[in-house]
mmCIF file of C-alpha atoms in Angstrom:
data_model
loop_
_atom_site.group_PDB
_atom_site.id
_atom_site.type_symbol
_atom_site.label_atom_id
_atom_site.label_comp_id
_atom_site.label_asym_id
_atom_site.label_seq_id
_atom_site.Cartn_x
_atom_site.Cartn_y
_atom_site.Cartn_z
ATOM 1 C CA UNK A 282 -4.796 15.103 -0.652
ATOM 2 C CA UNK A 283 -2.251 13.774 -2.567
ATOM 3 C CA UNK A 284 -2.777 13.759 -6.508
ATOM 4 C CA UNK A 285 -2.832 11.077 -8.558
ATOM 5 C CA UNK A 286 -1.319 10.457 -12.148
ATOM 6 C CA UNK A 287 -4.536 12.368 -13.583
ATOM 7 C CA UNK A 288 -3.521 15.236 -11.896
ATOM 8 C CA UNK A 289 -0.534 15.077 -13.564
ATOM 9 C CA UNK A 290 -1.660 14.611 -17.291
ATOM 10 C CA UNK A 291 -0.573 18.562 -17.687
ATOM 11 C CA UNK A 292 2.692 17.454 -18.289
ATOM 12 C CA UNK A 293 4.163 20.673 -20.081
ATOM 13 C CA UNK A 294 2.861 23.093 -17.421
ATOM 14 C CA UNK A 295 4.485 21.354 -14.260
ATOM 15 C CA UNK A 296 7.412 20.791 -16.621
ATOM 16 C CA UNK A 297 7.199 24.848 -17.564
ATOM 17 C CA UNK A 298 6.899 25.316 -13.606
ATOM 18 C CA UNK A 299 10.291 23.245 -12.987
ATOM 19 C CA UNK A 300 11.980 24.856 -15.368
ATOM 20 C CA UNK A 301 10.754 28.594 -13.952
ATOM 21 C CA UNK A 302 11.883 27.157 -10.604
ATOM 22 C CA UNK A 303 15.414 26.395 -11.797
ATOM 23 C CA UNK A 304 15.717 29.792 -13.781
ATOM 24 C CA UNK A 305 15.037 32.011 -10.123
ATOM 25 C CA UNK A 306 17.974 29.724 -8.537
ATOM 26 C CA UNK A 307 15.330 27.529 -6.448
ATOM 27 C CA UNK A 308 17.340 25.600 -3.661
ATOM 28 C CA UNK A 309 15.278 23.053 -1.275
ATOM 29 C CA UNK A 310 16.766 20.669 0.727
ATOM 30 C CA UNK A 311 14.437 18.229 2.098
ATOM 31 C CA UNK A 312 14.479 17.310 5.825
ATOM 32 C CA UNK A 313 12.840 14.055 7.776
ATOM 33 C CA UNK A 314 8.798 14.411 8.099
ATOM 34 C CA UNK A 315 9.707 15.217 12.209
ATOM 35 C CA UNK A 316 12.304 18.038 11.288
ATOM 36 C CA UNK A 317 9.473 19.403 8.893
ATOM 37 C CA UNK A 318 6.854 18.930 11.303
ATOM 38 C CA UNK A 319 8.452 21.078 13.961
ATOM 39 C CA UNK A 320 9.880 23.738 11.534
ATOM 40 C CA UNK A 321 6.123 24.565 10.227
ATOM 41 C CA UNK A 322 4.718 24.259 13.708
ATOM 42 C CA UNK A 323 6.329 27.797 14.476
ATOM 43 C CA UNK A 324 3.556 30.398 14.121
ATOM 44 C CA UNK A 325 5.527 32.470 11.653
ATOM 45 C CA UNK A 326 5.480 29.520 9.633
ATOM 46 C CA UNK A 327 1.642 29.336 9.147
ATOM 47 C CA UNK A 328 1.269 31.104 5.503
ATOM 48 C CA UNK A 329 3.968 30.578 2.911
ATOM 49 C CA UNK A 330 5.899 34.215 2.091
ATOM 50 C CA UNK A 331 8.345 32.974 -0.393
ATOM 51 C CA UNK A 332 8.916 30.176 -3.353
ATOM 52 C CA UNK A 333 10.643 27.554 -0.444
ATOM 53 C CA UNK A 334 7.596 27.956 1.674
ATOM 54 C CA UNK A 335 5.158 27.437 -0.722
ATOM 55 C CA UNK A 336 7.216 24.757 -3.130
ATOM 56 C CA UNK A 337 9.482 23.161 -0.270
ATOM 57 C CA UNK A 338 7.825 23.306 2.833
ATOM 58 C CA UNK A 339 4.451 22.746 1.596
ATOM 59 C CA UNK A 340 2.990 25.638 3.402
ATOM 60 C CA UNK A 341 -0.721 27.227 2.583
ATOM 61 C CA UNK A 342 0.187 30.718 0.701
ATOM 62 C CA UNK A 343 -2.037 33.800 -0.400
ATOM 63 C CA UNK A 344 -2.596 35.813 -3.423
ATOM 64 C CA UNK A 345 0.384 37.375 -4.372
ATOM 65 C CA UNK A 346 2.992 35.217 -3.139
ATOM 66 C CA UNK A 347 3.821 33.961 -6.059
ATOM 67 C CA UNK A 348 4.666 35.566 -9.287
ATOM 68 C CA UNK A 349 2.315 35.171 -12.444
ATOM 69 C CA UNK A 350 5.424 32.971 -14.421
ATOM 70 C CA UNK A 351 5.056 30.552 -11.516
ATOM 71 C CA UNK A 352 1.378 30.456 -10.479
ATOM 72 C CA UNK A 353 -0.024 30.443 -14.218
ATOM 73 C CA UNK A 354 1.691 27.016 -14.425
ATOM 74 C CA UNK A 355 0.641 25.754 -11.218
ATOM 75 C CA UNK A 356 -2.878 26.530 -11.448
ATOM 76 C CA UNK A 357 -2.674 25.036 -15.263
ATOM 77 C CA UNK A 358 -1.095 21.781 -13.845
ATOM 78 C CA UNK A 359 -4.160 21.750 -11.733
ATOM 79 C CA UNK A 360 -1.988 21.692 -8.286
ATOM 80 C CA UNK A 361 -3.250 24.260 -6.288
ATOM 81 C CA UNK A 362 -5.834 23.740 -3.592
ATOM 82 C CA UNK A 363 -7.875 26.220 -2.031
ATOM 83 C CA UNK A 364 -7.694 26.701 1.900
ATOM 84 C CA UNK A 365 -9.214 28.435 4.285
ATOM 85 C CA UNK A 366 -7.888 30.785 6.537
ATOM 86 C CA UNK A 367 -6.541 28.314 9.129
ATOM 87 C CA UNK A 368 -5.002 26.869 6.002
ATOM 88 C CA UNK A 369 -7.188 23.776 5.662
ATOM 89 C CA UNK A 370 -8.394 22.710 2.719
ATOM 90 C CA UNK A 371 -12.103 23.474 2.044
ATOM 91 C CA UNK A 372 -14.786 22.228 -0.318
ATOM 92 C CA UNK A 373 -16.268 23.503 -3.787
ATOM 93 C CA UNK A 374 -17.866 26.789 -3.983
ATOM 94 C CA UNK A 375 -16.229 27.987 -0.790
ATOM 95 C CA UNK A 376 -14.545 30.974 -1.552
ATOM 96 C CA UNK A 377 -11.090 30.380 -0.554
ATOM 97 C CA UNK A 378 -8.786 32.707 1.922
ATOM 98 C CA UNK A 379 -5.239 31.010 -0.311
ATOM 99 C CA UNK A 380 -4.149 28.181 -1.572
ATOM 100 C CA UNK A 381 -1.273 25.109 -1.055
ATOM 101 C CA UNK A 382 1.133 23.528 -3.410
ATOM 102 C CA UNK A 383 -0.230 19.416 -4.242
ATOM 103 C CA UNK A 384 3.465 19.278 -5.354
ATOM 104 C CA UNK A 385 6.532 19.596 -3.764
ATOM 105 C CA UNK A 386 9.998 20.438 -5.082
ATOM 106 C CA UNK A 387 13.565 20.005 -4.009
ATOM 107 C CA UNK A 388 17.001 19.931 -5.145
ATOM 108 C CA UNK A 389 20.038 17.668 -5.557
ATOM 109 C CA UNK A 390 22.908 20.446 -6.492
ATOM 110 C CA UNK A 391 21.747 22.016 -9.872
ATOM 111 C CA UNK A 392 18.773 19.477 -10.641
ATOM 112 C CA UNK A 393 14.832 20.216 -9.626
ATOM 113 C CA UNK A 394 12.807 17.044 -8.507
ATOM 114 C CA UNK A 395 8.817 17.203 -7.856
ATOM 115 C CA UNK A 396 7.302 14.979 -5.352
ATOM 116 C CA UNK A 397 4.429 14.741 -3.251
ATOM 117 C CA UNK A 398 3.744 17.293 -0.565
ATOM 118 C CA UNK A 399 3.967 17.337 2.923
ATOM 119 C CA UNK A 400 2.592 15.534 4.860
ATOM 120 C CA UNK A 401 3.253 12.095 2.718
ATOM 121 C CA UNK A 402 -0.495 10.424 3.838
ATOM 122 C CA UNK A 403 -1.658 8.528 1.297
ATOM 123 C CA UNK A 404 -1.106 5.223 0.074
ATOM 124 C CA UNK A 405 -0.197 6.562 -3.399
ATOM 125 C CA UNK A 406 2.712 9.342 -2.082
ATOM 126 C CA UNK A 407 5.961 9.546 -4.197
ATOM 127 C CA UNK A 408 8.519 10.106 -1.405
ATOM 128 C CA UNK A 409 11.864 11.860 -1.460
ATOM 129 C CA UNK A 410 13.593 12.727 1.663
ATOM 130 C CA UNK A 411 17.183 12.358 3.617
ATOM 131 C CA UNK A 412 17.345 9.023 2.416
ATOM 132 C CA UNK A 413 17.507 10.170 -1.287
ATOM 133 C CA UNK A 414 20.211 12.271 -0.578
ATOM 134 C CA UNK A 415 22.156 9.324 1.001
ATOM 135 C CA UNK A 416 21.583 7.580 -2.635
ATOM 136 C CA UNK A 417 22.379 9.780 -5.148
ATOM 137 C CA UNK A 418 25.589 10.630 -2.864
ATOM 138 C CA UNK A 419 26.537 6.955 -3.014
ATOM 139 C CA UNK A 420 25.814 6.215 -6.830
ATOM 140 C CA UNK A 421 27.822 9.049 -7.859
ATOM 141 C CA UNK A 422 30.575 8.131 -5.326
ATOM 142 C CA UNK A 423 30.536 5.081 -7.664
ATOM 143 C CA UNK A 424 30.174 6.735 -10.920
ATOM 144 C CA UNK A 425 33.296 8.658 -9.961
ATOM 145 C CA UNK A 426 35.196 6.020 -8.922
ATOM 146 C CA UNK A 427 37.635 4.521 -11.141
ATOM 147 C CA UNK A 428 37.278 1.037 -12.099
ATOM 148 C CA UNK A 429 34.066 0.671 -9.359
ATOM 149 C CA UNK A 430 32.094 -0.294 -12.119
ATOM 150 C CA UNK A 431 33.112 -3.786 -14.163
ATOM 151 C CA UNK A 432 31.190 -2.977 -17.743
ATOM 152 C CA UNK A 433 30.650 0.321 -19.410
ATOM 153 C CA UNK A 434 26.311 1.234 -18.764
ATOM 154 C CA UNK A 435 24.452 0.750 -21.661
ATOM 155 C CA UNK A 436 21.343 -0.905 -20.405
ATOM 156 C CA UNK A 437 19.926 0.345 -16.437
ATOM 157 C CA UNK A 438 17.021 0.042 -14.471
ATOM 158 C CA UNK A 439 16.202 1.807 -11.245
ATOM 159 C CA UNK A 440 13.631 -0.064 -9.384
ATOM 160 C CA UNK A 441 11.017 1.534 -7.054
ATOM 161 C CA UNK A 442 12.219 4.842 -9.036
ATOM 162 C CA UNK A 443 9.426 6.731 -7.724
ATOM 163 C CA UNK A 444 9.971 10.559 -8.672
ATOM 164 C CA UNK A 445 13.122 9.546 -10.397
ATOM 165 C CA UNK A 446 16.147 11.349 -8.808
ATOM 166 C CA UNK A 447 18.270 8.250 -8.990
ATOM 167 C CA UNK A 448 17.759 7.386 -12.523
ATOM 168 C CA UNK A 449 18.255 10.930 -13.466
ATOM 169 C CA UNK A 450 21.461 11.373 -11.499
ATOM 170 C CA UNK A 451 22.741 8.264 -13.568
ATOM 171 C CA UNK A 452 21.344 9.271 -16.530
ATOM 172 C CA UNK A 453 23.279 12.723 -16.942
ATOM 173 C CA UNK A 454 26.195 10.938 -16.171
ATOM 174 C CA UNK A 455 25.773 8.176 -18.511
ATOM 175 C CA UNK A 456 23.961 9.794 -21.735
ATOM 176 C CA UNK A 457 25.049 6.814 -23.924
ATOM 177 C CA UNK A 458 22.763 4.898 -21.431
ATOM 178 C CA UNK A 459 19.081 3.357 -21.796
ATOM 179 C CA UNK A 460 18.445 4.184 -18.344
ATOM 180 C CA UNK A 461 14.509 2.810 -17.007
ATOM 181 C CA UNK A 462 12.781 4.492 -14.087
ATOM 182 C CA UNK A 463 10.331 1.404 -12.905
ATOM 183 C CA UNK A 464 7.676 1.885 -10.158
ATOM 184 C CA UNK A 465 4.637 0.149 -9.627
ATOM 185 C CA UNK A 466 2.454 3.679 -8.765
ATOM 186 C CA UNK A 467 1.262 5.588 -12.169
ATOM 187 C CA UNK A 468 1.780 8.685 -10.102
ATOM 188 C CA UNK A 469 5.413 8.042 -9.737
ATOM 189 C CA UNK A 470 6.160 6.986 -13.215
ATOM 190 C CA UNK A 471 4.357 10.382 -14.254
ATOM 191 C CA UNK A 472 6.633 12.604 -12.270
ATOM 192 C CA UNK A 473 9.554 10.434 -12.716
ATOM 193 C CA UNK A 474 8.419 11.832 -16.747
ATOM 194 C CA UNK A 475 8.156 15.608 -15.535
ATOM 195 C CA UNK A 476 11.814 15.179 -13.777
ATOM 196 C CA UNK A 477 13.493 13.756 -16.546
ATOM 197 C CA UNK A 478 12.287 16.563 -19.048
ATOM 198 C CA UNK A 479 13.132 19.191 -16.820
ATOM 199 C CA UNK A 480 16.296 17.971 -15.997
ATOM 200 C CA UNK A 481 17.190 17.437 -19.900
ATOM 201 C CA UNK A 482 17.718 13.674 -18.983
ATOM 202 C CA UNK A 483 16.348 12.988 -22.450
ATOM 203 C CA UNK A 484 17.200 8.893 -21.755
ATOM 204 C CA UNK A 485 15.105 7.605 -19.174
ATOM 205 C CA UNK A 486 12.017 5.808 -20.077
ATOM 206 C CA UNK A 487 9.821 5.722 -17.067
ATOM 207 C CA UNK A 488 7.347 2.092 -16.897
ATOM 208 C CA UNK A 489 5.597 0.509 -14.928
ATOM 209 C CA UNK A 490 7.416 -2.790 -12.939
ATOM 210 C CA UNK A 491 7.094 -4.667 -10.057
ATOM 211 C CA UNK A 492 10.950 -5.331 -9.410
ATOM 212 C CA UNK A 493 12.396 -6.772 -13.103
ATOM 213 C CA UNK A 494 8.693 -8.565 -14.310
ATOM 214 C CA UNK A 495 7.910 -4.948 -16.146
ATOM 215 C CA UNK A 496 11.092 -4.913 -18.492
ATOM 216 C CA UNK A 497 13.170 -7.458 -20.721
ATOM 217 C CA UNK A 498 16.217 -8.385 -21.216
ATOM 218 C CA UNK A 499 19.553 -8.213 -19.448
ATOM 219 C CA UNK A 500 20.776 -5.384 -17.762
ATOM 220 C CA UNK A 501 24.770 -3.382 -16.879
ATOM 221 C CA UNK A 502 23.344 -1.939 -14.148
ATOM 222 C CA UNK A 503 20.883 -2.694 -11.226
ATOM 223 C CA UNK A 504 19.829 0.204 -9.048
ATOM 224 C CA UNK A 505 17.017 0.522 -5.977
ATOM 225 C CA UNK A 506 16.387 2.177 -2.868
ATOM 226 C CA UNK A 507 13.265 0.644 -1.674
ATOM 227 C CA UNK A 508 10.946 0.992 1.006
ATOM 228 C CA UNK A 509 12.800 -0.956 4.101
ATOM 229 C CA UNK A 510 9.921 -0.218 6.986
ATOM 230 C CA UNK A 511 7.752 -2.110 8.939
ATOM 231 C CA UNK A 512 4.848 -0.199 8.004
ATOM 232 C CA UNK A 513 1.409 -1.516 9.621
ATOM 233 C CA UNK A 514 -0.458 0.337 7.212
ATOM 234 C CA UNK A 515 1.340 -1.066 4.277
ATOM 235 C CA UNK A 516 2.285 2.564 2.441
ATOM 236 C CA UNK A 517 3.644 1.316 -0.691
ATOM 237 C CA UNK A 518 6.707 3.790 0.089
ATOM 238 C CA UNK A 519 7.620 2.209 3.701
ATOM 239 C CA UNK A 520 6.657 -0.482 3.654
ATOM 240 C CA UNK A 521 9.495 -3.486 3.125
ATOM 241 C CA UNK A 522 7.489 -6.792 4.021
ATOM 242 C CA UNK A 523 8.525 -9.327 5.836
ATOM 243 C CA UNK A 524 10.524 -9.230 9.378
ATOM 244 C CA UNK A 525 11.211 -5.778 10.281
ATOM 245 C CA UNK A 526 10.909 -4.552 6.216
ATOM 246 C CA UNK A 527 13.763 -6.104 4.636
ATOM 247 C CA UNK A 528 11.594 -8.721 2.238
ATOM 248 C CA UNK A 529 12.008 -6.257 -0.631
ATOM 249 C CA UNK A 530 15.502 -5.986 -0.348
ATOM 250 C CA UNK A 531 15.989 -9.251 -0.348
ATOM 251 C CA UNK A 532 13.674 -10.167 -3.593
ATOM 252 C CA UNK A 533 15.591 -7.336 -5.313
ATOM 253 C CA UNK A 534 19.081 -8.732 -4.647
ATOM 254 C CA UNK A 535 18.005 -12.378 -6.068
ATOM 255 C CA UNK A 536 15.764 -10.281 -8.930
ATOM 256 C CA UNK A 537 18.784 -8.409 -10.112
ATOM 257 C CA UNK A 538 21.441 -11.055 -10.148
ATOM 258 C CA UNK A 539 19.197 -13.215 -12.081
ATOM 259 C CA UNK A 540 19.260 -10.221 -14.923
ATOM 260 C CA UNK A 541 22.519 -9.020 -14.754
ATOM 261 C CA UNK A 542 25.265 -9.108 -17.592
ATOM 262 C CA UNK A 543 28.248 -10.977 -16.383
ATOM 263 C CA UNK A 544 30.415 -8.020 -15.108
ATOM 264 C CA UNK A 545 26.963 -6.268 -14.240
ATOM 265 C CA UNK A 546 26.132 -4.182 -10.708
ATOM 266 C CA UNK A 547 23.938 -4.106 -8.344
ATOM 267 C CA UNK A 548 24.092 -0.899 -6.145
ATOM 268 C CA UNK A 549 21.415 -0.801 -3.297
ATOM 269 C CA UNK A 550 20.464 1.231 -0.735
ATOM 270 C CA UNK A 551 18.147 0.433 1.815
ATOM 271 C CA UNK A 552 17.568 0.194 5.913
ATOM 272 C CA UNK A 553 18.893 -2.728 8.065
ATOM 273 C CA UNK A 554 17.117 -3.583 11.433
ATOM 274 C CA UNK A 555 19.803 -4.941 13.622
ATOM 275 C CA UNK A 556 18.700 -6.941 16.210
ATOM 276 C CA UNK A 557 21.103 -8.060 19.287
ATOM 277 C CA UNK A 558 24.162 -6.771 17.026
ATOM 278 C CA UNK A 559 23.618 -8.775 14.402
ATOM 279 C CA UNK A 560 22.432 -7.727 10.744
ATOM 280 C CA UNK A 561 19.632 -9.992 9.810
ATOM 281 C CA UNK A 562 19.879 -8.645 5.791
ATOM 282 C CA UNK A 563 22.985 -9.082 5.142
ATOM 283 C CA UNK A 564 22.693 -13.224 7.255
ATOM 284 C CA UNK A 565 19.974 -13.489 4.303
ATOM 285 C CA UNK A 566 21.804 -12.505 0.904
ATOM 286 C CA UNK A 567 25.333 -13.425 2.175
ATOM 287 C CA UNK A 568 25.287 -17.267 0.348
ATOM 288 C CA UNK A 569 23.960 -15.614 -2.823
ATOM 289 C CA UNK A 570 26.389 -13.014 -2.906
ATOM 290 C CA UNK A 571 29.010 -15.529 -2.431
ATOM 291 C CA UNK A 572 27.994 -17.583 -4.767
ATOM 292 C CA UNK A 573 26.752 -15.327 -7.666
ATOM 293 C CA UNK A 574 29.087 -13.183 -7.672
ATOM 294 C CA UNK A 575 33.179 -11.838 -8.946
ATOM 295 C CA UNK A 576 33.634 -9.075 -5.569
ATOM 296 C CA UNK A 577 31.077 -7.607 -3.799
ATOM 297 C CA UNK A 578 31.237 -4.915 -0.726
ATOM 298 C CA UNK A 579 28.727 -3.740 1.868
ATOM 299 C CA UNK A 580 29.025 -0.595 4.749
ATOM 300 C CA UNK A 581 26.894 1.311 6.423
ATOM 301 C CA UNK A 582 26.400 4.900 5.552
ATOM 302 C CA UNK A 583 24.654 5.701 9.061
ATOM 303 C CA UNK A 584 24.174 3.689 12.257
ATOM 304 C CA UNK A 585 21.227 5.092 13.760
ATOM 305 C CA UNK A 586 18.318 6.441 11.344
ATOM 306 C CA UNK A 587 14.353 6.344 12.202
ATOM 307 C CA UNK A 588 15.106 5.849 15.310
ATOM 308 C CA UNK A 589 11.229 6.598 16.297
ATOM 309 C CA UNK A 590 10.474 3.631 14.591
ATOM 310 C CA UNK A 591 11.771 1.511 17.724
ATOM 311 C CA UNK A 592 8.624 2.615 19.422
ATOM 312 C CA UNK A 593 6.439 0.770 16.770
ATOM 313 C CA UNK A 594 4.813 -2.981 16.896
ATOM 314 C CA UNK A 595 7.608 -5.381 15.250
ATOM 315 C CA UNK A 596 10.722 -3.640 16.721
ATOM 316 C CA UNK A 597 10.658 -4.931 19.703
ATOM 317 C CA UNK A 598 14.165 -6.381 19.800
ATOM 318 C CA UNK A 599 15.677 -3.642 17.454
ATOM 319 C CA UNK A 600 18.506 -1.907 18.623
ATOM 320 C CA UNK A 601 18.950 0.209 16.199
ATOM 321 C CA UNK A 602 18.172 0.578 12.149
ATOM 322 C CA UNK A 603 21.257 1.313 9.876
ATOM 323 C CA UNK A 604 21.179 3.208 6.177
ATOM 324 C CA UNK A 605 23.278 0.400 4.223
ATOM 325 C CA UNK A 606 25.088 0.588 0.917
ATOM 326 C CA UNK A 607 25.592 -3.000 -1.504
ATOM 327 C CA UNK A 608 27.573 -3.111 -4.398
ATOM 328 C CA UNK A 609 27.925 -6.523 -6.320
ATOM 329 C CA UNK A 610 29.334 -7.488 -9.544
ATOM 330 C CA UNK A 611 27.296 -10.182 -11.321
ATOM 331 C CA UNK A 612 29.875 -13.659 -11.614
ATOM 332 C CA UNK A 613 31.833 -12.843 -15.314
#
């Protein structure tokens, strides 16, 4: 069951559990959905014995576990589930043997991040995973790069935020900055709100978007890492469109040089399928990036990532699907 932005409306008390999290020196790293599979298939993984079982690996814990400063806010949130004793979840007025986490949390260095729990089901799951790592490494490579960026940030938008990590990341480093987390799922934009107050990133205004239609104006800054997978089930966080996912990328590329200041970046991060060695994205947005723009600069960050996708109807001819990094400055 993944919650939706109802379950959310307790605002303060998941914001009071972050900020408990952070003060007992929480770390969780989040792994690939396989990795996590296989680590809480081990029978000594069943039940949850610590805070990273029960808040990171998503594992069914008991009474005790957790510490009243941590549970009180859980249970006030209304994000605890009852289970039974194998752990699955059971119905009303079934007395329960413990109960699971319908919230996840992990870490980028100091900062906490809530997102759905594992497993990531449902059509409305906020995702965060390897791939947000890969992001938030990359924009701050940027950020710390002298003269990477061609105007000073006043005015950003983060499209396909979901819990928010990226606009956050930007928005500590850029407080003079209007920063917008955009996503199209209310559940998103809600914990993209929990993030930002618990993080002290007092300057991002979550809202709803669907790419740029959600939000006026121009904008300094253009930031996204979409969904880039063929998904046949259509999960609004895999699922790119078009041939082998990249539709989305593309839109966002034209979307965001049509709103850019002169000067203005794009930064994206997204998947590539290549197909016979050749990269089928970058044929697509080449001529606009050529023509719409001062410099711009593309590499991949990793050759070889979902791999197991291969095996799925649409990548037939895919030899292998590449984690790729954009950066281009609007024509001055």
């Amino acid at each position: 069951m993944t919650p939706t932005a109802a379950s959310f409306a307790h605002h303060d008390a998941l914001a009071a559990l972050g900020r408990s999290l952070q003060a007992a020196r929480y770390r969780f790293v989040t792994v690939t959905p396989a990795t996590h599979r296989r680590v809480n298939g081990r029978p000594e993984n069943a039940w949850a014995h610590d805070l990273r079982g029960v808040f990171g690996w998503s594992r069914p814990f008991r009474a005790g576990v957790l510490p009243d400063a941590l549970d009180g806010p859980l249970r006030a949130a209304g994000l605890a589930a009852p289970v039974d004793a194998d752990g699955n979840d059971i119905a009303d007025g079934q007395a329960p043997a413990g109960w699971r986490s319908l919230v996840r949390a992990s870490t980028i260095g100091e900062h906490l991040y809530f997102h759905s729990a594992w497993p990531t089901r449902d059509a409305d799951a906020v995702f965060f995973g390897p791939d947000t790592y890969r992001y938030t490494a990359a924009l701050k490579r940027v950020l710390g790069a002298h003269g990477s960026l061609h105007r000073p940030v006043r005015r950003a938008i983060d499209i396909g935020a979901g819990a928010g990590p990226g606009a956050i990341e930007l928005a500590l480093r850029c407080r003079d900055a209007t920063v917008y987390a955009t996503d199209i799922k209310p559940a998103a934009l809600a914990l993209a709100d929990v993030n930002a107050n618990v993080n002290d990133a007092h300057n991002v205004v979550p809202c709803r978007s669907d790419l740029l239609d959600g939000v006026d104006g121009g904008f300094d800054l253009v930031m996204s890492n979409p969904p880039y997978i063929l998904d046949p089930d259509a999960l609004t966080y895999r699922h790119g469109g078009g041939a082998h996912g990249a539709e989305l990328s593309i839109r966002i590329v034209h979307a965001a040089l049509d709103r850019l200041h002169p000067g203005g970046s794009l930064l994206l991060y997204t998947g590539v399928a290549i197909v016979d060695g050749a990269d089928p994205f970058l044929d697509a947005i080449r001529g606009r990036l050529d023509g719409g723009t001062d410099c711009w600069s593309y590499e991949e960050l990793d050759p070889d990532i979902f791999g197991g996708q291969l095996g799925c109807d649409g990548y037939e001819r895919v030899e292998r699907i590449a984690a790729v990094w954009l950066h281009a400055v609007r024509r001055g």
